[in-house]
Amino acid sequence: NWNRFLSTNQEEMAKSMQFAFNDWKLQGFEGHTSSIRVIGANEYQRILATGSKDRMVKLWSLDIHRSIENPDYADAGSGCLMTYNGHRRGPVYDLHFATGGGSFGTGDIVASCDGQIHLWEPETGKSVHQFNTGKAPVVSMAPIHRSRYIVAGLLDSTLSFLDSHTHLNLHSWRTTNFQGIVVKTVTVSPSETLIATGFSNGSVSLLESRTGTLVGSWRASDNEITQMKFYTNDVLITSAAADHMLCLWDVHTLSLIKSIRGTSEIISLEIFKDEIITMHYSNSISFTPINDDSLAYTSKFKSSAIRSSISCISILPMNQLLVLGCMEGDLYLYS
């Protein structure tokens, strides 16, 4: 399939606002012994990171062109580059490549989370720092690259701001007036001026990242918010898994722009240009245009190619590739 991928018109793919999905399995990676919970990518450094229920984070090479030019390298590249095994509390369920104070310069720190956030160097696996956020564990986190901060959503419904360079716990802000609810997911707008927090009761809060001002809060669903991404600085996409639905919100008026009903429960959500890509149970994937100028479609991965249930996905937008993490610890690169 590498040759087929290489023969595709890359210029036409780059111009298209839709993801060019061919259902071609390009490469498989093995190493985790349990379900992959999260995938992070740094396409510029050609590195992929995966966090798993086995409490390990593994780094993999994304040297795609070497794999294409040399078929032997594709097989050799199926092993992981290195493993970080400093997590002790539980499964690794969130990770990001963050801007930090690594010995190799900025932008080369991995932040991974098992309830506490660990900072470590991807080249060496050397632990740089572990943040202590007190009794409340971190549920979700997101980097704010321009300020080198990591914003961490805690179980007690507060946001903590952590400096990945100085390793200071800077400040904490209350995110909601509701009592007895917990943070489920945190995301930052493209301009990094707004932070959205999704909660277990289906509500969403918006805060200004510089001042902590609560811009607004509304009930987006009757069920817990499990997936959330900014489409633009003005539009937020939310999903409550039990609703089988995507909702697009205007962050200025807090009004619903449109809702898109899915076929089944959404387990992972990504955005590519003007398209929403969602992974569902039963290994089906949907490509839904945000605007109505093209048709939505759904495809199911062949059981002969992927024998395990897919647990999470990530997109490599520069190369228009999908990364699929599975319940049994397998990882696949797809075009």
Short mmCIF file of C-alpha atoms in Angstrom, two decimals:
data_model
loop_
_atom_site.label_atom_id
_atom_site.label_comp_id
_atom_site.label_asym_id
_atom_site.label_seq_id
_atom_site.Cartn_x
_atom_site.Cartn_y
_atom_site.Cartn_z
CA ASN A 1 0.00 0.00 0.00
CA TRP A 2 2.99 2.35 0.33
CA ASN A 3 3.35 2.49 -3.45
CA ARG A 4 -0.34 3.23 -3.88
CA PHE A 5 -0.10 6.01 -1.31
CA LEU A 6 2.96 7.47 -3.05
CA SER A 7 1.18 7.46 -6.41
CA THR A 8 -1.74 9.57 -5.13
CA ASN A 9 -1.84 13.19 -6.20
CA GLN A 10 -0.51 14.96 -3.12
CA GLU A 11 -1.21 18.43 -4.56
CA GLU A 12 -4.88 17.61 -5.13
CA MET A 13 -5.10 16.13 -1.62
CA ALA A 14 -3.62 19.29 -0.13
CA LYS A 15 -6.15 21.51 -1.93
CA SER A 16 -9.17 19.46 -0.89
CA MET A 17 -11.12 20.44 2.22
CA GLN A 18 -12.01 16.78 2.75
CA PHE A 19 -9.79 14.07 4.16
CA ALA A 20 -8.62 11.67 1.43
CA PHE A 21 -9.49 8.32 3.05
CA ASN A 22 -8.44 5.28 1.00
CA ASP A 23 -8.73 2.51 3.63
CA TRP A 24 -5.11 1.48 3.04
CA LYS A 25 -3.21 0.05 5.99
CA LEU A 26 0.35 1.33 5.64
CA GLN A 27 2.00 0.12 8.82
CA GLY A 28 1.36 -1.62 12.12
CA PHE A 29 3.13 -1.02 15.44
CA GLU A 30 3.26 -3.45 18.34
CA GLY A 31 4.45 -2.94 21.89
CA HIS A 32 1.63 -2.02 24.25
CA THR A 33 0.09 -4.83 26.29
CA SER A 34 -3.25 -3.14 26.94
CA SER A 35 -5.70 -0.63 25.47
CA ILE A 36 -4.29 2.54 23.88
CA ARG A 37 -6.08 5.49 25.49
CA VAL A 38 -4.53 8.49 23.74
CA ILE A 39 -2.39 9.33 20.70
CA GLY A 40 -0.28 12.45 20.24
CA ALA A 41 1.79 13.45 17.23
CA ASN A 42 4.57 15.87 16.38
CA GLU A 43 4.68 15.76 12.58
CA TYR A 44 7.52 18.30 12.39
CA GLN A 45 9.79 16.01 14.38
CA ARG A 46 8.15 12.91 12.83
CA ILE A 47 7.32 11.39 16.22
CA LEU A 48 4.18 9.66 17.43
CA ALA A 49 3.36 9.10 21.11
CA THR A 50 0.81 6.68 22.58
CA GLY A 51 -0.46 6.38 26.15
CA SER A 52 -1.96 3.13 27.33
CA LYS A 53 -3.81 1.34 30.08
CA ASP A 54 -0.54 -0.54 30.64
CA ARG A 55 0.78 2.72 32.25
CA MET A 56 3.41 3.23 29.58
CA VAL A 57 3.98 5.92 26.96
CA LYS A 58 5.69 4.77 23.78
CA LEU A 59 7.28 6.86 21.06
CA TRP A 60 7.24 5.73 17.43
CA SER A 61 8.96 7.01 14.30
CA LEU A 62 6.87 8.77 11.67
CA ASP A 63 9.70 8.74 9.14
CA ILE A 64 7.14 7.93 6.48
CA HIS A 65 9.21 8.78 3.41
CA ARG A 66 12.05 6.50 4.45
CA SER A 67 9.49 3.71 4.79
CA ILE A 68 8.22 4.44 1.29
CA GLU A 69 11.67 4.58 -0.29
CA ASN A 70 13.03 1.55 1.54
CA PRO A 71 10.52 -1.27 2.16
CA ASP A 72 12.92 -2.92 4.62
CA TYR A 73 12.79 0.21 6.79
CA ALA A 74 9.00 -0.07 7.05
CA ASP A 75 9.41 -3.39 8.82
CA ALA A 76 12.32 -2.18 10.93
CA GLY A 77 10.29 0.87 11.93
CA SER A 78 7.53 -1.25 13.44
CA GLY A 79 9.25 -1.23 16.83
CA CYS A 80 9.02 1.71 19.22
CA LEU A 81 11.79 4.29 19.58
CA MET A 82 11.58 4.37 23.36
CA THR A 83 9.27 3.80 26.33
CA TYR A 84 8.56 6.10 29.27
CA ASN A 85 7.50 3.98 32.24
CA GLY A 86 7.42 6.55 35.04
CA HIS A 87 3.66 6.40 35.54
CA ARG A 88 2.55 4.55 38.68
CA ARG A 89 -0.94 5.81 39.53
CA GLY A 90 -2.87 4.21 36.69
CA PRO A 91 -3.52 4.26 32.92
CA VAL A 92 -2.10 7.07 30.81
CA TYR A 93 -5.15 8.82 29.38
CA ASP A 94 -3.86 12.16 28.13
CA LEU A 95 -0.63 13.39 26.52
CA HIS A 96 0.67 16.28 24.47
CA PHE A 97 3.88 17.56 22.95
CA ALA A 98 4.35 20.79 24.90
CA THR A 99 6.68 23.76 24.74
CA GLY A 100 9.01 23.34 27.68
CA GLY A 101 12.47 23.52 29.15
CA GLY A 102 14.06 20.39 27.81
CA SER A 103 17.81 20.20 27.36
CA PHE A 104 17.28 20.08 23.58
CA GLY A 105 15.52 23.46 23.44
CA THR A 106 11.87 24.44 23.34
CA GLY A 107 9.04 22.37 21.98
CA ASP A 108 10.49 19.00 22.88
CA ILE A 109 8.80 18.09 26.14
CA VAL A 110 6.15 15.38 26.40
CA ALA A 111 3.43 15.97 28.98
CA SER A 112 1.62 12.75 29.91
CA CYS A 113 -1.04 12.23 32.54
CA ASP A 114 -2.24 9.41 34.79
CA GLY A 115 -3.93 11.75 37.28
CA GLN A 116 -0.65 13.60 37.75
CA ILE A 117 1.18 15.33 34.90
CA HIS A 118 4.68 14.10 34.06
CA LEU A 119 7.07 16.13 31.92
CA TRP A 120 9.85 14.21 30.18
CA GLU A 121 12.25 14.43 27.25
CA PRO A 122 11.28 12.42 24.16
CA GLU A 123 14.90 11.91 23.07
CA THR A 124 16.03 10.29 26.30
CA GLY A 125 12.91 9.42 28.32
CA LYS A 126 14.46 11.42 31.16
CA SER A 127 11.91 12.71 33.67
CA VAL A 128 12.01 16.51 33.91
CA HIS A 129 9.25 17.20 36.46
CA GLN A 130 6.07 15.86 38.02
CA PHE A 131 3.39 18.38 38.95
CA ASN A 132 1.60 17.96 42.27
CA THR A 133 -1.92 19.38 41.96
CA GLY A 134 -3.03 18.32 45.43
CA LYS A 135 -5.76 15.85 46.30
CA ALA A 136 -7.78 16.37 43.11
CA PRO A 137 -6.36 14.36 40.18
CA VAL A 138 -5.99 15.83 36.69
CA VAL A 139 -8.75 14.58 34.37
CA SER A 140 -7.82 16.37 31.13
CA MET A 141 -5.16 18.82 29.98
CA ALA A 142 -4.22 21.04 27.04
CA PRO A 143 -1.08 23.03 26.22
CA ILE A 144 -1.07 26.80 25.64
CA HIS A 145 2.02 27.00 23.46
CA ARG A 146 2.56 30.77 23.30
CA SER A 147 2.93 30.99 27.09
CA ARG A 148 4.48 27.54 27.73
CA TYR A 149 1.56 26.76 30.03
CA ILE A 150 -0.37 23.56 30.49
CA VAL A 151 -3.96 24.03 31.57
CA ALA A 152 -5.13 21.08 33.65
CA GLY A 153 -8.76 20.26 34.36
CA LEU A 154 -9.04 18.79 37.86
CA LEU A 155 -11.66 16.47 39.29
CA ASP A 156 -12.87 19.25 41.64
CA SER A 157 -13.92 21.40 38.63
CA THR A 158 -10.99 23.80 38.79
CA LEU A 159 -8.45 24.63 36.10
CA SER A 160 -4.80 24.76 37.18
CA PHE A 161 -2.19 26.60 35.13
CA LEU A 162 1.20 24.91 35.13
CA ASP A 163 4.38 26.37 33.63
CA SER A 164 6.19 23.68 31.63
CA HIS A 165 9.41 25.74 31.67
CA THR A 166 9.73 26.91 35.29
CA HIS A 167 7.65 23.98 36.64
CA LEU A 168 5.57 26.33 38.81
CA ASN A 169 1.91 25.85 39.72
CA LEU A 170 0.81 29.34 38.72
CA HIS A 171 -2.86 29.71 39.63
CA SER A 172 -6.20 27.91 39.72
CA TRP A 173 -9.59 29.09 38.52
CA ARG A 174 -13.08 27.85 39.28
CA THR A 175 -14.81 26.81 36.07
CA THR A 176 -18.47 26.38 37.06
CA ASN A 177 -21.05 27.30 39.66
CA PHE A 178 -22.60 23.83 39.53
CA GLN A 179 -21.96 21.64 42.57
CA GLY A 180 -21.10 17.94 42.54
CA ILE A 181 -19.99 17.72 38.89
CA VAL A 182 -16.59 16.79 37.49
CA VAL A 183 -14.49 17.87 34.53
CA LYS A 184 -14.49 15.41 31.62
CA THR A 185 -12.54 17.26 28.92
CA VAL A 186 -10.62 20.51 28.33
CA THR A 187 -9.74 22.16 25.02
CA VAL A 188 -8.16 25.47 23.93
CA SER A 189 -9.18 27.66 20.98
CA PRO A 190 -6.79 28.03 17.99
CA SER A 191 -5.84 31.58 19.09
CA GLU A 192 -5.38 30.23 22.65
CA THR A 193 -7.63 32.97 24.08
CA LEU A 194 -10.52 30.72 25.19
CA ILE A 195 -10.58 27.55 27.26
CA ALA A 196 -13.62 25.28 27.03
CA THR A 197 -14.38 22.77 29.76
CA GLY A 198 -16.92 19.96 29.39
CA PHE A 199 -18.55 18.43 32.46
CA SER A 200 -20.21 15.24 33.65
CA ASN A 201 -23.68 16.87 33.76
CA GLY A 202 -23.54 17.90 30.08
CA SER A 203 -22.66 21.55 30.73
CA VAL A 204 -19.86 23.51 29.07
CA SER A 205 -17.98 26.54 30.42
CA LEU A 206 -15.87 29.08 28.54
CA LEU A 207 -13.09 31.04 30.25
CA GLU A 208 -10.69 33.67 28.97
CA SER A 209 -7.21 32.20 29.14
CA ARG A 210 -5.51 35.44 30.21
CA THR A 211 -7.88 36.61 32.96
CA GLY A 212 -9.89 33.57 34.02
CA THR A 213 -13.11 35.47 33.35
CA LEU A 214 -16.08 33.14 32.92
CA VAL A 215 -17.35 34.11 29.47
CA GLY A 216 -20.35 31.83 29.60
CA SER A 217 -21.76 28.49 30.66
CA TRP A 218 -24.57 26.46 29.16
CA ARG A 219 -26.16 23.03 29.10
CA ALA A 220 -24.97 21.35 25.90
CA SER A 221 -26.49 17.93 26.66
CA ASP A 222 -28.31 15.87 29.27
CA ASN A 223 -25.35 13.46 29.24
CA GLU A 224 -21.66 13.93 30.06
CA ILE A 225 -19.51 15.72 27.51
CA THR A 226 -16.88 13.24 26.36
CA GLN A 227 -15.43 14.89 23.22
CA MET A 228 -14.86 18.56 22.45
CA LYS A 229 -12.84 20.53 19.89
CA PHE A 230 -12.74 24.08 18.57
CA TYR A 231 -13.45 24.24 14.81
CA THR A 232 -12.51 27.94 14.70
CA ASN A 233 -12.11 30.63 17.34
CA ASP A 234 -15.86 31.23 16.99
CA VAL A 235 -17.23 27.68 16.83
CA LEU A 236 -16.98 24.87 19.40
CA ILE A 237 -17.93 21.27 18.63
CA THR A 238 -19.17 19.07 21.48
CA SER A 239 -20.22 15.45 21.73
CA ALA A 240 -21.89 13.52 24.52
CA ALA A 241 -21.24 9.87 23.69
CA ALA A 242 -24.70 8.70 24.75
CA ASP A 243 -26.41 11.23 22.43
CA HIS A 244 -24.87 9.84 19.22
CA MET A 245 -24.76 13.50 18.15
CA LEU A 246 -22.36 16.35 17.33
CA CYS A 247 -23.32 19.90 18.29
CA LEU A 248 -21.77 23.09 16.89
CA TRP A 249 -21.97 26.17 19.15
CA ASP A 250 -21.39 29.88 18.60
CA VAL A 251 -19.03 30.82 21.45
CA HIS A 252 -20.14 34.47 21.37
CA THR A 253 -23.89 33.95 21.65
CA LEU A 254 -23.69 30.43 23.22
CA SER A 255 -26.36 29.39 20.73
CA LEU A 256 -26.61 26.13 18.81
CA ILE A 257 -25.57 26.56 15.18
CA LYS A 258 -26.44 23.03 14.09
CA SER A 259 -26.56 19.47 15.34
CA ILE A 260 -25.46 16.39 13.40
CA ARG A 261 -26.87 13.01 14.33
CA GLY A 262 -24.48 10.08 14.14
CA THR A 263 -25.04 6.36 13.69
CA SER A 264 -23.69 5.19 17.05
CA GLU A 265 -21.72 6.24 20.13
CA ILE A 266 -18.73 8.46 19.35
CA ILE A 267 -15.49 7.34 21.02
CA SER A 268 -13.04 9.73 19.35
CA LEU A 269 -13.35 13.05 17.49
CA GLU A 270 -10.92 14.92 15.24
CA ILE A 271 -11.22 17.88 12.85
CA PHE A 272 -9.55 18.10 9.45
CA LYS A 273 -10.03 21.47 7.71
CA ASP A 274 -13.85 21.67 7.17
CA GLU A 275 -14.58 18.08 8.11
CA ILE A 276 -15.34 16.29 11.37
CA ILE A 277 -13.89 12.79 11.65
CA THR A 278 -15.47 10.56 14.29
CA MET A 279 -14.64 7.03 15.40
CA HIS A 280 -17.52 4.85 16.57
CA TYR A 281 -17.93 1.51 18.28
CA SER A 282 -17.92 -1.46 15.87
CA ASN A 283 -14.85 0.08 14.14
CA SER A 284 -16.77 2.41 11.85
CA ILE A 285 -15.43 5.85 10.97
CA SER A 286 -17.47 8.83 9.75
CA PHE A 287 -16.41 11.86 7.71
CA THR A 288 -18.91 14.69 8.16
CA PRO A 289 -18.57 18.06 6.38
CA ILE A 290 -19.18 21.04 8.66
CA ASN A 291 -20.61 22.97 5.72
CA ASP A 292 -23.26 21.40 3.52
CA ASP A 293 -21.31 21.60 0.26
CA SER A 294 -20.33 17.90 0.30
CA LEU A 295 -21.76 14.61 1.48
CA ALA A 296 -21.02 12.76 4.70
CA TYR A 297 -19.95 9.14 4.49
CA THR A 298 -19.13 6.27 6.82
CA SER A 299 -16.72 3.38 6.36
CA LYS A 300 -16.01 0.30 8.45
CA PHE A 301 -12.53 -1.09 8.89
CA LYS A 302 -12.13 -4.67 7.72
CA SER A 303 -11.87 -7.21 10.54
CA SER A 304 -9.20 -9.03 8.52
CA ALA A 305 -7.00 -5.91 8.74
CA ILE A 306 -7.83 -4.79 12.30
CA ARG A 307 -8.81 -7.63 14.60
CA SER A 308 -9.23 -5.55 17.78
CA SER A 309 -11.73 -2.81 18.66
CA ILE A 310 -10.42 0.68 17.92
CA SER A 311 -10.20 2.79 21.09
CA CYS A 312 -8.91 6.16 19.79
CA ILE A 313 -7.75 7.94 16.65
CA SER A 314 -5.49 10.81 15.69
CA ILE A 315 -4.94 12.69 12.43
CA LEU A 316 -1.64 13.60 10.79
CA PRO A 317 -2.89 16.58 8.74
CA MET A 318 0.36 17.31 6.90
CA ASN A 319 0.41 13.83 5.37
CA GLN A 320 -3.36 13.16 5.51
CA LEU A 321 -2.91 9.97 7.50
CA LEU A 322 -4.92 8.36 10.28
CA VAL A 323 -3.44 6.74 13.37
CA LEU A 324 -5.63 4.12 15.03
CA GLY A 325 -5.12 2.85 18.59
CA CYS A 326 -6.76 -0.42 19.61
CA MET A 327 -8.10 -2.09 22.75
CA GLU A 328 -5.47 -4.84 22.62
CA GLY A 329 -2.57 -2.40 22.32
CA ASP A 330 -2.03 -2.49 18.56
CA LEU A 331 -1.40 0.71 16.60
CA TYR A 332 -2.00 1.25 12.88
CA LEU A 333 -1.09 3.90 10.33
CA TYR A 334 -3.76 4.33 7.63
CA SER A 335 -4.22 6.37 4.48
#
